[in-house]
Amino acid sequence: AQKITQTQPGMFVQEKEAVTLDCTYDTSDQSYGLFWYKQPSSGEMIFLIYQGSYDEQNATEGRYSLNFQKARKSANLVISASQLGDSAMYFCAMREGDRPAGGYNKLIFGAGTRLAVHP
Amino acid sequence: GAGVSQTPSNKVTEKGKYVELRCDPISGHTALYWYRQSLGQGPEFLIYFQGTGAADDSGLPNDRFFAVRPEGSVSTLKIQRTERGDSAVYLCASSSPTSTGDTEAFFGQGTRLTVV
């Protein structure tokens, strides 16, 4: 069965510093996708970044990058130059199939990491 | 609309009552998902619609939970004989496949259900 593990219940970082949020996953599938979502106190899940299992390069989106280590089954999120507005819950999630036809998006989520950015 | 819209934002109901939660997906999105998020946990998948049909309802916890999407747009999650353990935030998401199949799901802000 697929499983996502986020071992850091809470993290804090100084404004303008970089922070790494850990995520490990377990799957027997060869094809899968990995996501990071941000959930501020308003409750909405905001998509940050995506990595397909067959992508050879680590994904990057602005200040977000995904450190994908396939052999170790880890997909850590790196946020560079932290901002106060980055304070939120962060969830790692996995989808069966890298880019499945029809766009099937059944996601398995981890328990999340609460990030606090201090001025 | 501009994003996924869920109503109501908050719902308090008595144990044993029936509730309906509504999701209005992004216009044109054919796929719609319901997730449930209990306090301190990540969202858990409930059901997935492709168009009008439920393509995967393996996450529905029991037969008190039911969801419909009669016209392939708005969806309603229905919970009968509510129990205190049903208290959670119910999230709806929608997505639309591209030619490459590379998609992300867009989430609404959720409905916070409290069963007292």
mmCIF file of C-alpha atoms in Angstrom:
data_model
loop_
_atom_site.group_PDB
_atom_site.id
_atom_site.type_symbol
_atom_site.label_atom_id
_atom_site.label_comp_id
_atom_site.label_asym_id
_atom_site.label_seq_id
_atom_site.Cartn_x
_atom_site.Cartn_y
_atom_site.Cartn_z
ATOM 1 C CA ALA A 1 0.000 0.000 0.000
ATOM 2 C CA GLN A 2 1.117 3.524 -0.672
ATOM 3 C CA LYS A 3 2.187 5.604 2.301
ATOM 4 C CA ILE A 4 3.604 9.074 2.904
ATOM 5 C CA THR A 5 5.622 9.870 6.028
ATOM 6 C CA GLN A 6 6.377 13.369 7.250
ATOM 7 C CA THR A 7 8.454 13.045 10.402
ATOM 8 C CA GLN A 8 8.560 16.719 11.384
ATOM 9 C CA PRO A 9 5.335 17.793 13.113
ATOM 10 C CA GLY A 10 6.676 21.352 13.370
ATOM 11 C CA MET A 11 9.552 23.404 12.042
ATOM 12 C CA PHE A 12 10.615 26.970 12.455
ATOM 13 C CA VAL A 13 12.914 29.107 10.350
ATOM 14 C CA GLN A 14 14.209 32.631 10.427
ATOM 15 C CA GLU A 15 12.912 34.947 7.745
ATOM 16 C CA LYS A 16 15.113 34.933 4.616
ATOM 17 C CA GLU A 17 16.685 31.606 5.537
ATOM 18 C CA ALA A 18 16.162 28.336 3.670
ATOM 19 C CA VAL A 19 14.284 25.405 5.183
ATOM 20 C CA THR A 20 13.873 21.741 4.212
ATOM 21 C CA LEU A 21 10.683 19.818 4.950
ATOM 22 C CA ASP A 22 11.114 16.060 4.895
ATOM 23 C CA CYS A 23 8.962 13.547 3.076
ATOM 24 C CA THR A 24 9.488 9.849 2.526
ATOM 25 C CA TYR A 25 7.154 7.593 0.625
ATOM 26 C CA ASP A 26 6.473 3.930 0.184
ATOM 27 C CA THR A 27 5.115 2.369 -2.960
ATOM 28 C CA SER A 28 5.627 -0.695 -5.077
ATOM 29 C CA ASP A 29 4.595 1.156 -8.227
ATOM 30 C CA GLN A 30 7.179 2.179 -10.800
ATOM 31 C CA SER A 31 5.078 5.089 -11.981
ATOM 32 C CA TYR A 32 3.900 7.684 -9.485
ATOM 33 C CA GLY A 33 3.747 11.408 -8.864
ATOM 34 C CA LEU A 34 4.719 13.425 -5.819
ATOM 35 C CA PHE A 35 3.153 16.731 -4.773
ATOM 36 C CA TRP A 36 3.614 19.356 -2.132
ATOM 37 C CA TYR A 37 0.671 21.442 -0.971
ATOM 38 C CA LYS A 38 0.545 24.405 1.396
ATOM 39 C CA GLN A 39 -2.440 24.847 3.708
ATOM 40 C CA PRO A 40 -2.686 28.254 5.395
ATOM 41 C CA SER A 41 -5.090 28.876 8.258
ATOM 42 C CA SER A 42 -7.842 29.646 5.734
ATOM 43 C CA GLY A 43 -7.951 25.920 4.986
ATOM 44 C CA GLU A 44 -7.429 25.889 1.234
ATOM 45 C CA MET A 45 -4.838 23.457 -0.146
ATOM 46 C CA ILE A 46 -2.496 25.365 -2.441
ATOM 47 C CA PHE A 47 -0.459 23.410 -4.978
ATOM 48 C CA LEU A 48 3.270 24.177 -4.794
ATOM 49 C CA ILE A 49 5.278 21.712 -6.831
ATOM 50 C CA TYR A 50 5.124 18.358 -8.649
ATOM 51 C CA GLN A 51 7.688 15.636 -9.368
ATOM 52 C CA GLY A 52 7.038 12.660 -11.593
ATOM 53 C CA SER A 53 8.793 9.399 -10.847
ATOM 54 C CA TYR A 54 10.361 9.389 -14.301
ATOM 55 C CA ASP A 55 11.538 12.990 -14.169
ATOM 56 C CA GLU A 56 15.328 13.016 -14.086
ATOM 57 C CA GLN A 57 15.658 16.615 -12.989
ATOM 58 C CA ASN A 58 14.506 17.905 -9.612
ATOM 59 C CA ALA A 59 11.423 20.081 -9.936
ATOM 60 C CA THR A 60 11.687 23.786 -9.194
ATOM 61 C CA GLU A 61 8.993 26.474 -8.941
ATOM 62 C CA GLY A 62 10.260 29.874 -7.905
ATOM 63 C CA ARG A 63 11.456 29.633 -4.292
ATOM 64 C CA TYR A 64 10.354 26.002 -4.049
ATOM 65 C CA SER A 65 12.452 23.049 -5.113
ATOM 66 C CA LEU A 66 11.939 19.355 -4.610
ATOM 67 C CA ASN A 67 14.946 17.256 -3.646
ATOM 68 C CA PHE A 68 13.942 13.958 -5.237
ATOM 69 C CA GLN A 69 16.025 10.932 -4.247
ATOM 70 C CA LYS A 70 14.317 7.977 -5.853
ATOM 71 C CA ALA A 71 16.521 5.247 -4.404
ATOM 72 C CA ARG A 72 15.909 6.559 -0.900
ATOM 73 C CA LYS A 73 12.226 7.184 -1.653
ATOM 74 C CA SER A 74 12.414 10.723 -0.415
ATOM 75 C CA ALA A 75 10.937 13.934 -1.829
ATOM 76 C CA ASN A 76 11.948 16.776 0.450
ATOM 77 C CA LEU A 77 10.684 20.302 -0.140
ATOM 78 C CA VAL A 78 13.210 23.119 0.032
ATOM 79 C CA ILE A 79 11.928 26.639 0.516
ATOM 80 C CA SER A 80 14.572 29.280 -0.100
ATOM 81 C CA ALA A 81 14.500 32.829 1.272
ATOM 82 C CA SER A 82 11.601 32.153 3.667
ATOM 83 C CA GLN A 83 8.926 34.808 4.029
ATOM 84 C CA LEU A 84 6.486 35.443 6.870
ATOM 85 C CA GLY A 85 3.674 34.418 4.535
ATOM 86 C CA ASP A 86 5.187 30.943 4.235
ATOM 87 C CA SER A 87 3.940 30.119 7.740
ATOM 88 C CA ALA A 88 1.415 27.316 7.184
ATOM 89 C CA MET A 89 0.910 23.548 7.168
ATOM 90 C CA TYR A 90 2.743 21.736 4.390
ATOM 91 C CA PHE A 91 1.599 18.393 3.046
ATOM 92 C CA CYS A 92 3.455 15.911 0.899
ATOM 93 C CA ALA A 93 1.241 13.712 -1.257
ATOM 94 C CA MET A 94 1.606 10.872 -3.738
ATOM 95 C CA ARG A 95 -0.453 9.968 -6.763
ATOM 96 C CA GLU A 96 -0.509 6.558 -8.364
ATOM 97 C CA GLY A 97 0.810 6.958 -11.898
ATOM 98 C CA ASP A 98 3.193 9.677 -13.072
ATOM 99 C CA ARG A 99 0.878 11.265 -15.605
ATOM 100 C CA PRO A 100 -2.152 9.005 -15.814
ATOM 101 C CA ALA A 101 -4.490 9.315 -18.744
ATOM 102 C CA GLY A 102 -7.639 11.148 -17.764
ATOM 103 C CA GLY A 103 -5.803 13.074 -15.080
ATOM 104 C CA TYR A 104 -6.744 10.792 -12.194
ATOM 105 C CA ASN A 105 -5.656 12.568 -9.049
ATOM 106 C CA LYS A 106 -6.354 10.288 -6.110
ATOM 107 C CA LEU A 107 -3.784 11.509 -3.624
ATOM 108 C CA ILE A 108 -2.357 9.903 -0.505
ATOM 109 C CA PHE A 109 -1.298 12.612 1.972
ATOM 110 C CA GLY A 110 1.147 12.661 4.824
ATOM 111 C CA ALA A 111 0.252 14.070 8.234
ATOM 112 C CA GLY A 112 1.855 17.414 7.441
ATOM 113 C CA THR A 113 4.494 19.710 8.874
ATOM 114 C CA ARG A 114 3.638 23.040 10.464
ATOM 115 C CA LEU A 115 6.151 25.677 9.434
ATOM 116 C CA ALA A 116 6.577 28.880 11.422
ATOM 117 C CA VAL A 117 8.651 31.679 9.922
ATOM 118 C CA HIS A 118 10.060 34.081 12.496
ATOM 119 C CA PRO A 119 11.025 37.687 11.718
ATOM 120 C CA GLY B 1 -16.077 30.403 -11.218
ATOM 121 C CA ALA B 2 -12.518 31.405 -10.462
ATOM 122 C CA GLY B 3 -11.882 28.571 -8.039
ATOM 123 C CA VAL B 4 -13.487 25.598 -6.347
ATOM 124 C CA SER B 5 -16.341 26.804 -4.186
ATOM 125 C CA GLN B 6 -17.690 24.865 -1.206
ATOM 126 C CA THR B 7 -20.797 25.649 0.799
ATOM 127 C CA PRO B 8 -21.464 26.006 3.601
ATOM 128 C CA SER B 9 -18.088 26.945 5.026
ATOM 129 C CA ASN B 10 -19.209 25.761 8.449
ATOM 130 C CA LYS B 11 -21.960 23.363 9.461
ATOM 131 C CA VAL B 12 -22.988 22.357 12.962
ATOM 132 C CA THR B 13 -25.470 19.535 13.211
ATOM 133 C CA GLU B 14 -26.868 17.252 15.870
ATOM 134 C CA LYS B 15 -25.932 13.607 16.075
ATOM 135 C CA GLY B 16 -28.273 11.518 13.971
ATOM 136 C CA LYS B 17 -29.193 14.295 11.529
ATOM 137 C CA TYR B 18 -28.705 14.324 7.763
ATOM 138 C CA VAL B 19 -26.361 16.835 6.103
ATOM 139 C CA GLU B 20 -25.482 17.854 2.573
ATOM 140 C CA LEU B 21 -22.228 19.506 1.575
ATOM 141 C CA ARG B 22 -21.945 21.209 -1.800
ATOM 142 C CA CYS B 23 -18.991 21.594 -4.144
ATOM 143 C CA ASP B 24 -18.913 23.797 -7.238
ATOM 144 C CA PRO B 25 -15.768 22.905 -9.224
ATOM 145 C CA ILE B 26 -13.782 25.069 -11.579
ATOM 146 C CA SER B 27 -15.734 25.510 -14.788
ATOM 147 C CA GLY B 28 -14.836 22.868 -17.352
ATOM 148 C CA HIS B 29 -13.099 20.525 -14.922
ATOM 149 C CA THR B 30 -14.330 17.019 -15.561
ATOM 150 C CA ALA B 31 -12.743 15.377 -12.527
ATOM 151 C CA LEU B 32 -13.982 16.052 -8.997
ATOM 152 C CA TYR B 33 -12.736 14.658 -5.695
ATOM 153 C CA TRP B 34 -13.920 14.645 -2.107
ATOM 154 C CA TYR B 35 -11.458 14.358 0.763
ATOM 155 C CA ARG B 36 -11.940 14.387 4.514
ATOM 156 C CA GLN B 37 -9.422 16.019 6.839
ATOM 157 C CA SER B 38 -9.609 15.224 10.535
ATOM 158 C CA LEU B 39 -7.918 17.488 13.052
ATOM 159 C CA GLY B 40 -4.137 17.243 12.922
ATOM 160 C CA GLN B 41 -4.101 14.912 9.928
ATOM 161 C CA GLY B 42 -3.686 15.087 6.202
ATOM 162 C CA PRO B 43 -6.673 14.791 3.884
ATOM 163 C CA GLU B 44 -8.022 11.301 3.191
ATOM 164 C CA PHE B 45 -9.571 10.392 -0.141
ATOM 165 C CA LEU B 46 -13.289 9.669 -0.186
ATOM 166 C CA ILE B 47 -14.552 9.567 -3.768
ATOM 167 C CA TYR B 48 -13.648 10.570 -7.337
ATOM 168 C CA PHE B 49 -16.015 11.553 -10.145
ATOM 169 C CA GLN B 50 -15.152 11.631 -13.815
ATOM 170 C CA GLY B 51 -18.070 13.468 -15.336
ATOM 171 C CA THR B 52 -21.307 12.290 -13.772
ATOM 172 C CA GLY B 53 -20.137 8.897 -12.632
ATOM 173 C CA ALA B 54 -18.268 7.885 -9.506
ATOM 174 C CA ALA B 55 -15.128 6.261 -10.900
ATOM 175 C CA ASP B 56 -13.665 5.426 -7.492
ATOM 176 C CA ASP B 57 -15.635 5.461 -4.237
ATOM 177 C CA SER B 58 -13.234 3.235 -2.329
ATOM 178 C CA GLY B 59 -12.626 5.881 0.343
ATOM 179 C CA LEU B 60 -16.206 6.249 1.528
ATOM 180 C CA PRO B 61 -16.088 4.952 5.105
ATOM 181 C CA ASN B 62 -19.536 3.324 5.181
ATOM 182 C CA ASP B 63 -22.974 3.387 3.623
ATOM 183 C CA ARG B 64 -23.982 6.521 5.520
ATOM 184 C CA PHE B 65 -21.853 8.480 3.062
ATOM 185 C CA PHE B 66 -23.023 9.086 -0.479
ATOM 186 C CA ALA B 67 -22.109 11.590 -3.186
ATOM 187 C CA VAL B 68 -23.699 12.621 -6.454
ATOM 188 C CA ARG B 69 -22.797 14.738 -9.444
ATOM 189 C CA PRO B 70 -25.905 14.546 -11.640
ATOM 190 C CA GLU B 71 -24.904 17.009 -14.363
ATOM 191 C CA GLY B 72 -21.155 16.558 -14.260
ATOM 192 C CA SER B 73 -20.526 19.873 -12.533
ATOM 193 C CA VAL B 74 -21.761 20.561 -8.977
ATOM 194 C CA SER B 75 -21.400 17.692 -6.526
ATOM 195 C CA THR B 76 -23.140 17.033 -3.237
ATOM 196 C CA LEU B 77 -21.734 14.893 -0.451
ATOM 197 C CA LYS B 78 -24.518 13.465 1.686
ATOM 198 C CA ILE B 79 -24.086 12.064 5.166
ATOM 199 C CA GLN B 80 -26.942 10.240 6.857
ATOM 200 C CA ARG B 81 -27.346 9.627 10.594
ATOM 201 C CA THR B 82 -24.319 11.735 11.410
ATOM 202 C CA GLU B 83 -22.010 10.656 14.206
ATOM 203 C CA ARG B 84 -19.579 12.702 16.278
ATOM 204 C CA GLY B 85 -16.724 10.918 14.512
ATOM 205 C CA ASP B 86 -17.844 12.473 11.232
ATOM 206 C CA SER B 87 -16.662 15.859 12.501
ATOM 207 C CA ALA B 88 -13.923 17.010 10.128
ATOM 208 C CA VAL B 89 -13.169 19.383 7.298
ATOM 209 C CA TYR B 90 -14.518 18.067 4.006
ATOM 210 C CA LEU B 91 -12.437 19.220 1.068
ATOM 211 C CA CYS B 92 -13.431 19.185 -2.560
ATOM 212 C CA ALA B 93 -10.980 19.353 -5.459
ATOM 213 C CA SER B 94 -11.277 19.423 -9.217
ATOM 214 C CA SER B 95 -8.921 18.884 -12.119
ATOM 215 C CA SER B 96 -8.893 18.748 -15.867
ATOM 216 C CA PRO B 97 -6.593 16.516 -17.882
ATOM 217 C CA THR B 98 -4.295 18.049 -20.442
ATOM 218 C CA SER B 99 -3.088 16.285 -23.565
ATOM 219 C CA THR B 100 -0.069 15.057 -21.624
ATOM 220 C CA GLY B 101 -2.183 13.886 -18.700
ATOM 221 C CA ASP B 102 -0.132 16.150 -16.449
ATOM 222 C CA THR B 103 -2.568 17.645 -13.987
ATOM 223 C CA GLU B 104 -2.873 19.061 -10.537
ATOM 224 C CA ALA B 105 -5.935 19.132 -8.382
ATOM 225 C CA PHE B 106 -7.301 22.503 -7.237
ATOM 226 C CA PHE B 107 -8.882 22.495 -3.795
ATOM 227 C CA GLY B 108 -11.686 24.475 -2.258
ATOM 228 C CA GLN B 109 -11.511 25.953 1.228
ATOM 229 C CA GLY B 110 -13.513 23.132 2.691
ATOM 230 C CA THR B 111 -16.620 22.713 4.815
ATOM 231 C CA ARG B 112 -15.981 22.347 8.513
ATOM 232 C CA LEU B 113 -18.573 19.876 9.825
ATOM 233 C CA THR B 114 -19.161 19.637 13.550
ATOM 234 C CA VAL B 115 -21.492 16.973 14.894
ATOM 235 C CA VAL B 116 -22.646 17.675 18.448
#
